[in-house]
PDB file of C-alpha atoms in Angstrom:
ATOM      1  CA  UNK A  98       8.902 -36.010  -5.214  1.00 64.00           C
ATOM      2  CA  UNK A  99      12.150 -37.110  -7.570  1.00 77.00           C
ATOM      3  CA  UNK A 100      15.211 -35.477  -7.031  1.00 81.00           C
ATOM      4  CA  UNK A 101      14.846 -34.055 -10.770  1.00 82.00           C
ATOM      5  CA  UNK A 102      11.405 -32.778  -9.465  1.00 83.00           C
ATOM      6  CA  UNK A 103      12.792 -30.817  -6.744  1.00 86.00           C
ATOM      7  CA  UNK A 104      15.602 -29.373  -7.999  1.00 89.00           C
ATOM      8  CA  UNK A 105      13.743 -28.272 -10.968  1.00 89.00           C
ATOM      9  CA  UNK A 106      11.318 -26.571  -8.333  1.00 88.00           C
ATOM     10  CA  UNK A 107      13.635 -24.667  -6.426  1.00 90.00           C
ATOM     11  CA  UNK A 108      15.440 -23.424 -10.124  1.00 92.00           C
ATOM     12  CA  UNK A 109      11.758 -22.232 -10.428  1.00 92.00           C
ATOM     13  CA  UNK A 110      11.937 -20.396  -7.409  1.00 90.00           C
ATOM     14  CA  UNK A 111      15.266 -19.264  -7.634  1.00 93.00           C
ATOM     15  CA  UNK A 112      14.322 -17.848 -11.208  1.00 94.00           C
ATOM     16  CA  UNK A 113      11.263 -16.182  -9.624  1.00 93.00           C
ATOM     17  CA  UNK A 114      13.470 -14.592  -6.800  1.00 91.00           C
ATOM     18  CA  UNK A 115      15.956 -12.963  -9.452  1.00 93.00           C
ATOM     19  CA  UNK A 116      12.965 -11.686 -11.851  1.00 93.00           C
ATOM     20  CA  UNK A 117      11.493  -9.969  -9.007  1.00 89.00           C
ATOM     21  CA  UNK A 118      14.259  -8.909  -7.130  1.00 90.00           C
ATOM     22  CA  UNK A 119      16.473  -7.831  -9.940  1.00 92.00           C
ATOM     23  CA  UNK A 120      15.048  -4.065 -10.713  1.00 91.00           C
ATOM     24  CA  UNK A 121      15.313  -3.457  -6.789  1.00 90.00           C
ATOM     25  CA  UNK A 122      19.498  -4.466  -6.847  1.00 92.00           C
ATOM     26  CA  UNK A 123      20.072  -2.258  -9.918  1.00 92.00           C
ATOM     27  CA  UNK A 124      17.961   0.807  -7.969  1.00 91.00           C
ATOM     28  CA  UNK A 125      20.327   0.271  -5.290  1.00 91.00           C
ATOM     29  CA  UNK A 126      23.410   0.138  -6.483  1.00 91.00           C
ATOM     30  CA  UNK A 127      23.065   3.029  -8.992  1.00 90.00           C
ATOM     31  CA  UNK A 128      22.185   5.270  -6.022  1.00 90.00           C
ATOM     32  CA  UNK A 129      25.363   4.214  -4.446  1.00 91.00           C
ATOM     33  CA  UNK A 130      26.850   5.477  -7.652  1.00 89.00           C
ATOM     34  CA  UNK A 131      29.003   8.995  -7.892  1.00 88.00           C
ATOM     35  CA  UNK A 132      26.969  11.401 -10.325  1.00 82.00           C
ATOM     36  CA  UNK A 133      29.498  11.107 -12.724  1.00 82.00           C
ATOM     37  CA  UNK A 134      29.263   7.041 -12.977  1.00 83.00           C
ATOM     38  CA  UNK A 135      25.158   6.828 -13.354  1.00 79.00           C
ATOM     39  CA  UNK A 136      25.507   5.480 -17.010  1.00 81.00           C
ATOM     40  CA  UNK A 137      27.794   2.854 -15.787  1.00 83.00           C
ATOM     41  CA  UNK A 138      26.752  -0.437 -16.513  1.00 83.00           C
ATOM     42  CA  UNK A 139      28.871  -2.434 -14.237  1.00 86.00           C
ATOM     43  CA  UNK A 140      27.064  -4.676 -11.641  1.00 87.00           C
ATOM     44  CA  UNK A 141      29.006  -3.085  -8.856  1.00 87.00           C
ATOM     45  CA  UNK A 142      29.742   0.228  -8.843  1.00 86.00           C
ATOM     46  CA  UNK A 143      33.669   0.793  -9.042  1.00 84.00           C
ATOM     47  CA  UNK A 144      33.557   3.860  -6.103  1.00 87.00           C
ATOM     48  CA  UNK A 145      30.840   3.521  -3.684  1.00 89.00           C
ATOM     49  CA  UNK A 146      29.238   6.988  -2.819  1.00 89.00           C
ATOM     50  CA  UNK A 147      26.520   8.724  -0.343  1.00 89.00           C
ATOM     51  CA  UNK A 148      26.441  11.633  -2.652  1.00 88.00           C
ATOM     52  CA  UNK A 149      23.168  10.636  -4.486  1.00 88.00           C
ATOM     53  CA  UNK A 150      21.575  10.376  -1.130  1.00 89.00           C
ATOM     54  CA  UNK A 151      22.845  13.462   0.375  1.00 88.00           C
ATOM     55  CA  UNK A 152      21.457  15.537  -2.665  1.00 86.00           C
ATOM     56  CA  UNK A 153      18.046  13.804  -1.921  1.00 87.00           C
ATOM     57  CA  UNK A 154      17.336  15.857   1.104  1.00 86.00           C
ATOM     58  CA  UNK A 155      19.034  18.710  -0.234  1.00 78.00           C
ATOM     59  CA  UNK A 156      16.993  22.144   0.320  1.00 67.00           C
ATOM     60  CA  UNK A 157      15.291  22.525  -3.498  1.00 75.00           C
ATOM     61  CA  UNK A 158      13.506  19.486  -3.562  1.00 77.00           C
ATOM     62  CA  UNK A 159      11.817  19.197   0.023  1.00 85.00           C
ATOM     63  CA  UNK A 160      11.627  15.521   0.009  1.00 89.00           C
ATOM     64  CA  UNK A 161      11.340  15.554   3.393  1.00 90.00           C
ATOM     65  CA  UNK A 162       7.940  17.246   3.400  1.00 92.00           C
ATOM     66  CA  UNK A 163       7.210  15.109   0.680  1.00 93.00           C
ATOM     67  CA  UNK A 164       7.637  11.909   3.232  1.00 92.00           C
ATOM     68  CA  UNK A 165       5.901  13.500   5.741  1.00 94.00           C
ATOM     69  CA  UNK A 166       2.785  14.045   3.067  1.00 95.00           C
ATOM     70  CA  UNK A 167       2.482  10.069   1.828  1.00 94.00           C
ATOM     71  CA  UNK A 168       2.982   9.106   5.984  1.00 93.00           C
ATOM     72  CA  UNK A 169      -0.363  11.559   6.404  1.00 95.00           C
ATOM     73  CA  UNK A 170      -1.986  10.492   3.388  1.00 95.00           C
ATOM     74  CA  UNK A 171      -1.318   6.613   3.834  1.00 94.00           C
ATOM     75  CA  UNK A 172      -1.749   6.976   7.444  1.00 94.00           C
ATOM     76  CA  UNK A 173      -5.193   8.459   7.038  1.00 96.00           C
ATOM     77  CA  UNK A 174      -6.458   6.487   4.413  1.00 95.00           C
ATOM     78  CA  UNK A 175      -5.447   3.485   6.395  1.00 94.00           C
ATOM     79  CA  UNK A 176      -7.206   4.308   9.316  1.00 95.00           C
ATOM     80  CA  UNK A 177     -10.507   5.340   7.445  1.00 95.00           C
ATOM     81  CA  UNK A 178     -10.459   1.826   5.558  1.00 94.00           C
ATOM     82  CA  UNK A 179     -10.102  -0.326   8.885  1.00 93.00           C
ATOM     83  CA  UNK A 180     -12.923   1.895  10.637  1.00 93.00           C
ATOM     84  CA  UNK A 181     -15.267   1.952   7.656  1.00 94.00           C
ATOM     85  CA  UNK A 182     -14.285  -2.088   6.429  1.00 92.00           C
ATOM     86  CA  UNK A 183     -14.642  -3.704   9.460  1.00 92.00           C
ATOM     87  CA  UNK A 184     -18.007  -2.688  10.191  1.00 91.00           C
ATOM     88  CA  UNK A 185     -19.490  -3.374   6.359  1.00 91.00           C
ATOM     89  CA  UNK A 186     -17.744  -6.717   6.454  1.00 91.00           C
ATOM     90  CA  UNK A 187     -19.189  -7.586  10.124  1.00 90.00           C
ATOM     91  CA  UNK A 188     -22.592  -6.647   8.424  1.00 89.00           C
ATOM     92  CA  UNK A 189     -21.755  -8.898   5.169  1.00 88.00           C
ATOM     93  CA  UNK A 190     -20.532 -11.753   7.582  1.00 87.00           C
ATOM     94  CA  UNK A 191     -23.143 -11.855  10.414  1.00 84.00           C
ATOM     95  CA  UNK A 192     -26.495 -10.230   8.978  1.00 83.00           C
ATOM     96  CA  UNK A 193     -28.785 -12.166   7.091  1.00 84.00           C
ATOM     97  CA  UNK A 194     -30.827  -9.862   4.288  1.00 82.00           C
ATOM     98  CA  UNK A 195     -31.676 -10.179   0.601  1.00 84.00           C
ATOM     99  CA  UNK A 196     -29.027  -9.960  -2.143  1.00 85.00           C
ATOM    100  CA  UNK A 197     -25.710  -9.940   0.354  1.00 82.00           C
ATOM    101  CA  UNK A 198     -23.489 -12.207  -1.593  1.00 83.00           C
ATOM    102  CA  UNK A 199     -25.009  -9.437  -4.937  1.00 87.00           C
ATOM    103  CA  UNK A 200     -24.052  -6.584  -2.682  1.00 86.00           C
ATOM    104  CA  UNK A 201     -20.353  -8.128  -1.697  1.00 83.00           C
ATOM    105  CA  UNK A 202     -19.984  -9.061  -5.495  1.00 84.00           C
ATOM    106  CA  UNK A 203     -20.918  -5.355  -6.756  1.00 86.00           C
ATOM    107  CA  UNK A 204     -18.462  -4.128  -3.821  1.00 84.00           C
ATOM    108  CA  UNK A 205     -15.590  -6.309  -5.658  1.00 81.00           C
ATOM    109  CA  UNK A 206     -16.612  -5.743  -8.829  1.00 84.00           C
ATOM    110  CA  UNK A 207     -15.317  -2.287  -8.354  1.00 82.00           C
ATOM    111  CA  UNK A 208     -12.379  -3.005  -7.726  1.00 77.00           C
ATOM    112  CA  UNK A 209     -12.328  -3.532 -12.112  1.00 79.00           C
ATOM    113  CA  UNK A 210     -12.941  -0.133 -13.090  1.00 78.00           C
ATOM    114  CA  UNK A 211      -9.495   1.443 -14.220  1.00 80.00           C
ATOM    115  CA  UNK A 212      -8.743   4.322 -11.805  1.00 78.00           C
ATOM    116  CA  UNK A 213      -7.899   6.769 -14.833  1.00 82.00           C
ATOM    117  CA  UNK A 214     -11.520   6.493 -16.313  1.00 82.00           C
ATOM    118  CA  UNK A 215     -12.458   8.231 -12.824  1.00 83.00           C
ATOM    119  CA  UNK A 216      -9.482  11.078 -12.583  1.00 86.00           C
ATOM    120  CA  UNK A 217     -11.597  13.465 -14.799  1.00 88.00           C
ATOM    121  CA  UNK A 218     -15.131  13.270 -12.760  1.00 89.00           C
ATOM    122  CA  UNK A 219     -12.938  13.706  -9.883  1.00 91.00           C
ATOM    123  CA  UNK A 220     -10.615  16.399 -10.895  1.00 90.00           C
ATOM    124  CA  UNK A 221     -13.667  18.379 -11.836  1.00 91.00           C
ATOM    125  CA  UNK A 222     -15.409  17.397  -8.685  1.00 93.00           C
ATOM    126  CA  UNK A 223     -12.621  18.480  -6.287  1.00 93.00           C
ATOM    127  CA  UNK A 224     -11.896  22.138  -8.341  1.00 92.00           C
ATOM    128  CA  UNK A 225     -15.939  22.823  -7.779  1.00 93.00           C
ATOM    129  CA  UNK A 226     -15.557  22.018  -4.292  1.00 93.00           C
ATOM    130  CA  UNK A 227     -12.310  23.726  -4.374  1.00 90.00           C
ATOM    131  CA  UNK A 228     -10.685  20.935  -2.620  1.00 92.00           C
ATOM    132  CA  UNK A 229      -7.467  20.474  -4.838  1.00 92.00           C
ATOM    133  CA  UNK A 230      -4.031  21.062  -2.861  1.00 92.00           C
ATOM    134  CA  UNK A 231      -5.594  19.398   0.253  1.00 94.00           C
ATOM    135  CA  UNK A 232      -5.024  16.273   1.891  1.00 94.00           C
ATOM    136  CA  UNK A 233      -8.906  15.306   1.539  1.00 94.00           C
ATOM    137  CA  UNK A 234      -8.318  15.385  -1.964  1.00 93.00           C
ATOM    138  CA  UNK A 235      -5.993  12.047  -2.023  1.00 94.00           C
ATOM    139  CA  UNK A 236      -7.290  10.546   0.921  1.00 94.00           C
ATOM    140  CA  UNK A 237     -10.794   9.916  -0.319  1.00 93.00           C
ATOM    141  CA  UNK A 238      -9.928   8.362  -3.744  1.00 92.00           C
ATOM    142  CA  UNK A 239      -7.430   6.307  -2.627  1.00 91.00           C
ATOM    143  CA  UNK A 240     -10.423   4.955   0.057  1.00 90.00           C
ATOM    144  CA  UNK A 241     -12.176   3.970  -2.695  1.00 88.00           C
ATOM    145  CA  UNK A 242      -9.728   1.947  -4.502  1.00 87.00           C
ATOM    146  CA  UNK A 243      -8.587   0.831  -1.034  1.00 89.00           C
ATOM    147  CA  UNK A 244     -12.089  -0.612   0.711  1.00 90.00           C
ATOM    148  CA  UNK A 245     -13.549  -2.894  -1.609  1.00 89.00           C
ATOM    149  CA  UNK A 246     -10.339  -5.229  -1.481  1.00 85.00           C
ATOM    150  CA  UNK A 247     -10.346  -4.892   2.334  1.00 89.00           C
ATOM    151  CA  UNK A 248     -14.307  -5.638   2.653  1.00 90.00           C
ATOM    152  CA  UNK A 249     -13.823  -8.551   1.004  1.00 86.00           C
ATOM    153  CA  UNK A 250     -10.955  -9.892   2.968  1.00 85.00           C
ATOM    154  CA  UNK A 251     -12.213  -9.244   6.407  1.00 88.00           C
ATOM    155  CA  UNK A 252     -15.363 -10.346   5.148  1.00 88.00           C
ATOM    156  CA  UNK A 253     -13.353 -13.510   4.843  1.00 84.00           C
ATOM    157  CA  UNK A 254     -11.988 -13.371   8.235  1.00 83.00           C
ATOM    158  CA  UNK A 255     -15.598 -12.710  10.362  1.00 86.00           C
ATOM    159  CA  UNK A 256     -17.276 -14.934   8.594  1.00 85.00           C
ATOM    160  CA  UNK A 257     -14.249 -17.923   9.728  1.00 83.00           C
ATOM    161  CA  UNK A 258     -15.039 -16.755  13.580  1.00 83.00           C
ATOM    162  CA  UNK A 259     -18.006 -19.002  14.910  1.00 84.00           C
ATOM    163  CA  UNK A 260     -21.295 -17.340  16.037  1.00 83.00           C
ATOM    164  CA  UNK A 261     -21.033 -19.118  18.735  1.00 84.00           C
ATOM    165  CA  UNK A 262     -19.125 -16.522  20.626  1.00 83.00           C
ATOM    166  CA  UNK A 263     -20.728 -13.697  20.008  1.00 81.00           C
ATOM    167  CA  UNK A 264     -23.972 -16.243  21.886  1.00 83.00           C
ATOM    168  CA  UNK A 265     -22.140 -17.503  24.582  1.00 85.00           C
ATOM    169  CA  UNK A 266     -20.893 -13.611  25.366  1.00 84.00           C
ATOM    170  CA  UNK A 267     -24.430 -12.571  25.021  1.00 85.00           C
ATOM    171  CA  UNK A 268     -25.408 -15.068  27.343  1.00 84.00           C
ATOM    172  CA  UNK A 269     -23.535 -13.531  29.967  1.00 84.00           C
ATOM    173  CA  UNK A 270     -24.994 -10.452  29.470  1.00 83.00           C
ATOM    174  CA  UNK A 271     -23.103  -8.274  26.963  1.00 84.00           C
ATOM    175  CA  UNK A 272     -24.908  -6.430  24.680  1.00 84.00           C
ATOM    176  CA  UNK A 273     -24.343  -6.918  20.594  1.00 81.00           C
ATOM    177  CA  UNK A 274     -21.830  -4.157  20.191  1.00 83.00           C
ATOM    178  CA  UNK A 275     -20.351  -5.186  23.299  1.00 86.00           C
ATOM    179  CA  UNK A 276     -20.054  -8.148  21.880  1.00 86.00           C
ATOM    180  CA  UNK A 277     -18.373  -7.205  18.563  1.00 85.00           C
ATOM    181  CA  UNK A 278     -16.098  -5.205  20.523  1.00 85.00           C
ATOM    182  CA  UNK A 279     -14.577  -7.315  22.817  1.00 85.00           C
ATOM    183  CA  UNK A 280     -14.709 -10.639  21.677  1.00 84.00           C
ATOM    184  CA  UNK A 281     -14.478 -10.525  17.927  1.00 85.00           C
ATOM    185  CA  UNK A 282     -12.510  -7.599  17.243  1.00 84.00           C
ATOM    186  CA  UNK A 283      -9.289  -9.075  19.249  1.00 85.00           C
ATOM    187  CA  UNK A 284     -10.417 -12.290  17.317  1.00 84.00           C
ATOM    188  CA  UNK A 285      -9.793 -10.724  14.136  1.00 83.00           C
ATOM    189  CA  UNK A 286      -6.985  -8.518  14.963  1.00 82.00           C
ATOM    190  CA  UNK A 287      -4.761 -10.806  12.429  1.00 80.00           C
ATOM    191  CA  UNK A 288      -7.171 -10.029   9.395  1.00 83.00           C
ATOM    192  CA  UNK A 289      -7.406  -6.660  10.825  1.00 87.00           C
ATOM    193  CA  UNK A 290      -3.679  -6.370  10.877  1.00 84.00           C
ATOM    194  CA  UNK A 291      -3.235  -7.894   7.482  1.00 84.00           C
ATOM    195  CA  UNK A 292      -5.233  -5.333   6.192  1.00 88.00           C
ATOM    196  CA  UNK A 293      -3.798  -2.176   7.292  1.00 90.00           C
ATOM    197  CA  UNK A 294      -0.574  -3.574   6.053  1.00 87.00           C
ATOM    198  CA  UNK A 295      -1.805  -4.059   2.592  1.00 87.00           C
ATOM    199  CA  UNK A 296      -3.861  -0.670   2.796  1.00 91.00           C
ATOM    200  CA  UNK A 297      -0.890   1.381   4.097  1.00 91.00           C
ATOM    201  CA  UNK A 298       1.628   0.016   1.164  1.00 89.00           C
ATOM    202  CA  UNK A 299      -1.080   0.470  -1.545  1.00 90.00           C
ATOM    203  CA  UNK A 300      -1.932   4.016  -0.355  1.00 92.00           C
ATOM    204  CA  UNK A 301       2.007   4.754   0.325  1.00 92.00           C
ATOM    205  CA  UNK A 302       2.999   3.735  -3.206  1.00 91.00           C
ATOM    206  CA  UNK A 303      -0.272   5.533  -4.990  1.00 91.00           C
ATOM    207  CA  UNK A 304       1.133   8.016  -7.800  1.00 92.00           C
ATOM    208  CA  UNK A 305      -1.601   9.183 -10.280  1.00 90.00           C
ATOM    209  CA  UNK A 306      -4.329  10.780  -7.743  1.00 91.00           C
ATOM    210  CA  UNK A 307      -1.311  12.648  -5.879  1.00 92.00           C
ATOM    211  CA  UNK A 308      -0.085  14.052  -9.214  1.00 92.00           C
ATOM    212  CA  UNK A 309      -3.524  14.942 -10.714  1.00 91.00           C
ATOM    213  CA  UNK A 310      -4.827  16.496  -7.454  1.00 92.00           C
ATOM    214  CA  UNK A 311      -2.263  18.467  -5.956  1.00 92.00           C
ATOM    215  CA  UNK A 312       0.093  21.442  -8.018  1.00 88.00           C
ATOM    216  CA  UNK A 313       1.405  23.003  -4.719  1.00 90.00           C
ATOM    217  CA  UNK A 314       5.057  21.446  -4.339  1.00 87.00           C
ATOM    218  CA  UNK A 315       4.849  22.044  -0.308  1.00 90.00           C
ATOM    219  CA  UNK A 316       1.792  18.824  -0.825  1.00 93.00           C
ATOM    220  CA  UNK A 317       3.647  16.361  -3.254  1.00 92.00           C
ATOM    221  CA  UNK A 318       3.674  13.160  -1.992  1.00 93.00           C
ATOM    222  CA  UNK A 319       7.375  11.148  -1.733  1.00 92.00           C
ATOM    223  CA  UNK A 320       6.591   9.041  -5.263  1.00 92.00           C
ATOM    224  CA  UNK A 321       5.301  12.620  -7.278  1.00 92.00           C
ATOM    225  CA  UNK A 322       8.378  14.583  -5.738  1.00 91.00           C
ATOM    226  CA  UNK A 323      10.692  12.053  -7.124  1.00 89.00           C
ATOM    227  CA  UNK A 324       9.319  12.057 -10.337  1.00 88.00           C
ATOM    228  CA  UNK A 325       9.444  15.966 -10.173  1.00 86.00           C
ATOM    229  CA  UNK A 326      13.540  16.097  -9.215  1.00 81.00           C
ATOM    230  CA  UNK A 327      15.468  17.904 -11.460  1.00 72.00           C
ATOM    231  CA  UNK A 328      19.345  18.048 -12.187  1.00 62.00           C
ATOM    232  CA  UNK A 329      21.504  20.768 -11.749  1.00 54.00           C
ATOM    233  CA  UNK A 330      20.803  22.132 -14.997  1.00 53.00           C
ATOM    234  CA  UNK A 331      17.017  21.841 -14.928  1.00 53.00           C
ATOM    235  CA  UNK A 332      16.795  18.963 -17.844  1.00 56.00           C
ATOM    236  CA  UNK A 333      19.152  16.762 -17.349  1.00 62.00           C
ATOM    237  CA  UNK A 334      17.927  14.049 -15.620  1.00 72.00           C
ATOM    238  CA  UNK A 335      19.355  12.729 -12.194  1.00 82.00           C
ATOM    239  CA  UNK A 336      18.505   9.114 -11.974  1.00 85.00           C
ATOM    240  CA  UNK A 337      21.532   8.795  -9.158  1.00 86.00           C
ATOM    241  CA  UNK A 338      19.392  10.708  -6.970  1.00 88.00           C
ATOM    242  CA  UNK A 339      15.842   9.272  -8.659  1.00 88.00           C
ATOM    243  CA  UNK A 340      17.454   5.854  -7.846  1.00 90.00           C
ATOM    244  CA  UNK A 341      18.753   7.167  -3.927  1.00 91.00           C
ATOM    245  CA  UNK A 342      15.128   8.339  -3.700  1.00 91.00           C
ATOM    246  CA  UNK A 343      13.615   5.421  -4.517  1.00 91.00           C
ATOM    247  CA  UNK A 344      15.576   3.310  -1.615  1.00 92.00           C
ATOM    248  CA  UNK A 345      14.482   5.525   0.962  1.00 91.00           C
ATOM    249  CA  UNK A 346      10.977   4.774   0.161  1.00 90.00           C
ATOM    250  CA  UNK A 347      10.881   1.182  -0.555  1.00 89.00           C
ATOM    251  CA  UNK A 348      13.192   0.025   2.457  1.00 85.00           C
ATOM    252  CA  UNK A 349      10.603   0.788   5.015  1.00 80.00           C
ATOM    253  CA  UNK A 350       8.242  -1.107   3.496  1.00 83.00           C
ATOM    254  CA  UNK A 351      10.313  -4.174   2.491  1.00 83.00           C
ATOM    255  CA  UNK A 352      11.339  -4.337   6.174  1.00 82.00           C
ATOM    256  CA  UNK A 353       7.746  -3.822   7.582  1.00 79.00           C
ATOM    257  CA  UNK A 354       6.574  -6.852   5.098  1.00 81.00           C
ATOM    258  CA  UNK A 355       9.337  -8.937   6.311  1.00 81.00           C
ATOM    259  CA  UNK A 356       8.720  -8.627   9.809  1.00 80.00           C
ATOM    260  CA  UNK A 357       4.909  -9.341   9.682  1.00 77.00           C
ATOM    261  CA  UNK A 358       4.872 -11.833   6.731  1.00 77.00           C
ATOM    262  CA  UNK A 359       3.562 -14.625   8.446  1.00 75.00           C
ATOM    263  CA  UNK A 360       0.698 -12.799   9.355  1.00 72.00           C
ATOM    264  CA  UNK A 361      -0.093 -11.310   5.577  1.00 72.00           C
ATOM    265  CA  UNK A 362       0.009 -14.803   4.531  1.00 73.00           C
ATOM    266  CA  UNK A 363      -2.190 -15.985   7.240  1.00 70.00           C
ATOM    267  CA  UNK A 364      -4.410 -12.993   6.651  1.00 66.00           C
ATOM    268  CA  UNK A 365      -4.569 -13.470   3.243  1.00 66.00           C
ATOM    269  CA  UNK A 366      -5.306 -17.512   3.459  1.00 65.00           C
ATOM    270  CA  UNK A 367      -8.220 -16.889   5.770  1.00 60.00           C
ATOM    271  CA  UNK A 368     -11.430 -18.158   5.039  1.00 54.00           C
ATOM    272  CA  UNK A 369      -9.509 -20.133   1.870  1.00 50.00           C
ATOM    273  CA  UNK A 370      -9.560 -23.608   3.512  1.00 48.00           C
ATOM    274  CA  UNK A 371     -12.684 -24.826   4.986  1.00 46.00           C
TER     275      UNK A 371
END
């Protein structure tokens, strides 16, 4: 590669970088804005404050049962993916029947229906059932957008484990399950890990089921209470504190991606390269 050619790649990354990272640096530093700066435009604020942050967790808006909501809610749904998703893709990976690779691409393929075309059959579901205001309620949609993507890649990741294994551990007596359990499972623990991570974020940052299925403010979710904060008149708007808000929730997650990247990515590549 030319010298041109590279440097013209890393202005392409570099480019990349700002697009994506831009909207994040303006979130922060308006929440380390004073109230009475949030229309400033400057690109650092002149007085650095902790007032926006302080009025986050201030008694009226109960953000911190709102956190403690989307950690149940992602939590759960993250742990009902892994249990149900590894054992259909072990079945779409190992068993031999008619129609799998149909039955994997119908499980993808519904990934493509637009989650607001099913809000209504749900909403009216969940009021029958009188399950709105519960936890139930935004756990099992959000499993539904959340398994078919995590089917397919562990799917991925079982079916890049040789059979061999699971023979030669038979062999010395274990039985199938046994099998599965402790020799392939550790196997996969990267795609397994991979998994959760991209579950848990998905699930964390999910806004429209929260919003549609719960009216009880002690049940908002972090990312519906936000959108719900009000200034101190009741209609003004208080982005400072939108914007503080908004940190709190992303950092975790930005720190827990960093951390484990190199397993996402090698999650995520599995089963790509033969």
């Amino acid at each position: 590669m030319t010298q041109a050619k590279r440097l013209l790649s890393y202005l392409g990354f570099a480019a990349v970088a700002v697009y994506c990272l831009a909207p994040f640096y303006w979130m922060t530093i308006s929440a380390f804005r004073r109230p009475q700066d949030q229309f400033d435009n400057s690109v650092v604020p002149s007085r650095w404050s902790w007032e926006n942050f302080s009025a986050v967790f201030s008694g009226g808006n109960g953000f911190g049962r709102a956190l403690l909501n989307s950690l149940i809610v992602a939590g759960l749904t993250t742990v009902l993916t892994l249990l149900i998703g590894t054992f259909t893709a072990y079945a779409l990976a190992r068993l031999d029947f008619r129609f799998k690779n149909a039955v994997l691409g119908l499980i993808v393929a519904t990934t493509m229906f637009p989650g607001i075309s099913q809000l209504v059959p749900l909403l009216k579901l969940f009021t029958d059932i009188k399950w709105i205001n519960t936890y139930q309620a935004m756990v099992l949609p959000s499993l539904g957008f959340a398994l078919p993507l995590s089917v397919w890649l562990l799917t991925a990741f079982f079916r890049q484990l040789p059979f061999e294994l699971e023979q030669a551990a038979m062999v010395d007596g274990c039985t199938r399950g046994q099998a599965f359990r402790k020799i392939i499972v550790p196997l996969a623990a990267p795609g397994v890990f991979t998994t959760a991570i991209l579950t848990f974020i998905a699930a964390w940052n999910e806004f429209l089921i929260a919003l549609s299925m719960v009216n009880k403010k002690e049940m908002q979710t972090a990312t519906v209470a936000i959108s719900k904060f009000t200034g101190v008149s009741g209609f003004d708007q208080p982005f400072g504190t939108q914007m503080a808000a908004g940190v709190i929730v992303t950092v975790p997650l930005i720190a827990v991606v960093l951390v484990f990247q190199r397993r996402i990515v090698a999650g995520l590549t599995a089963g790509g390269v033969k």
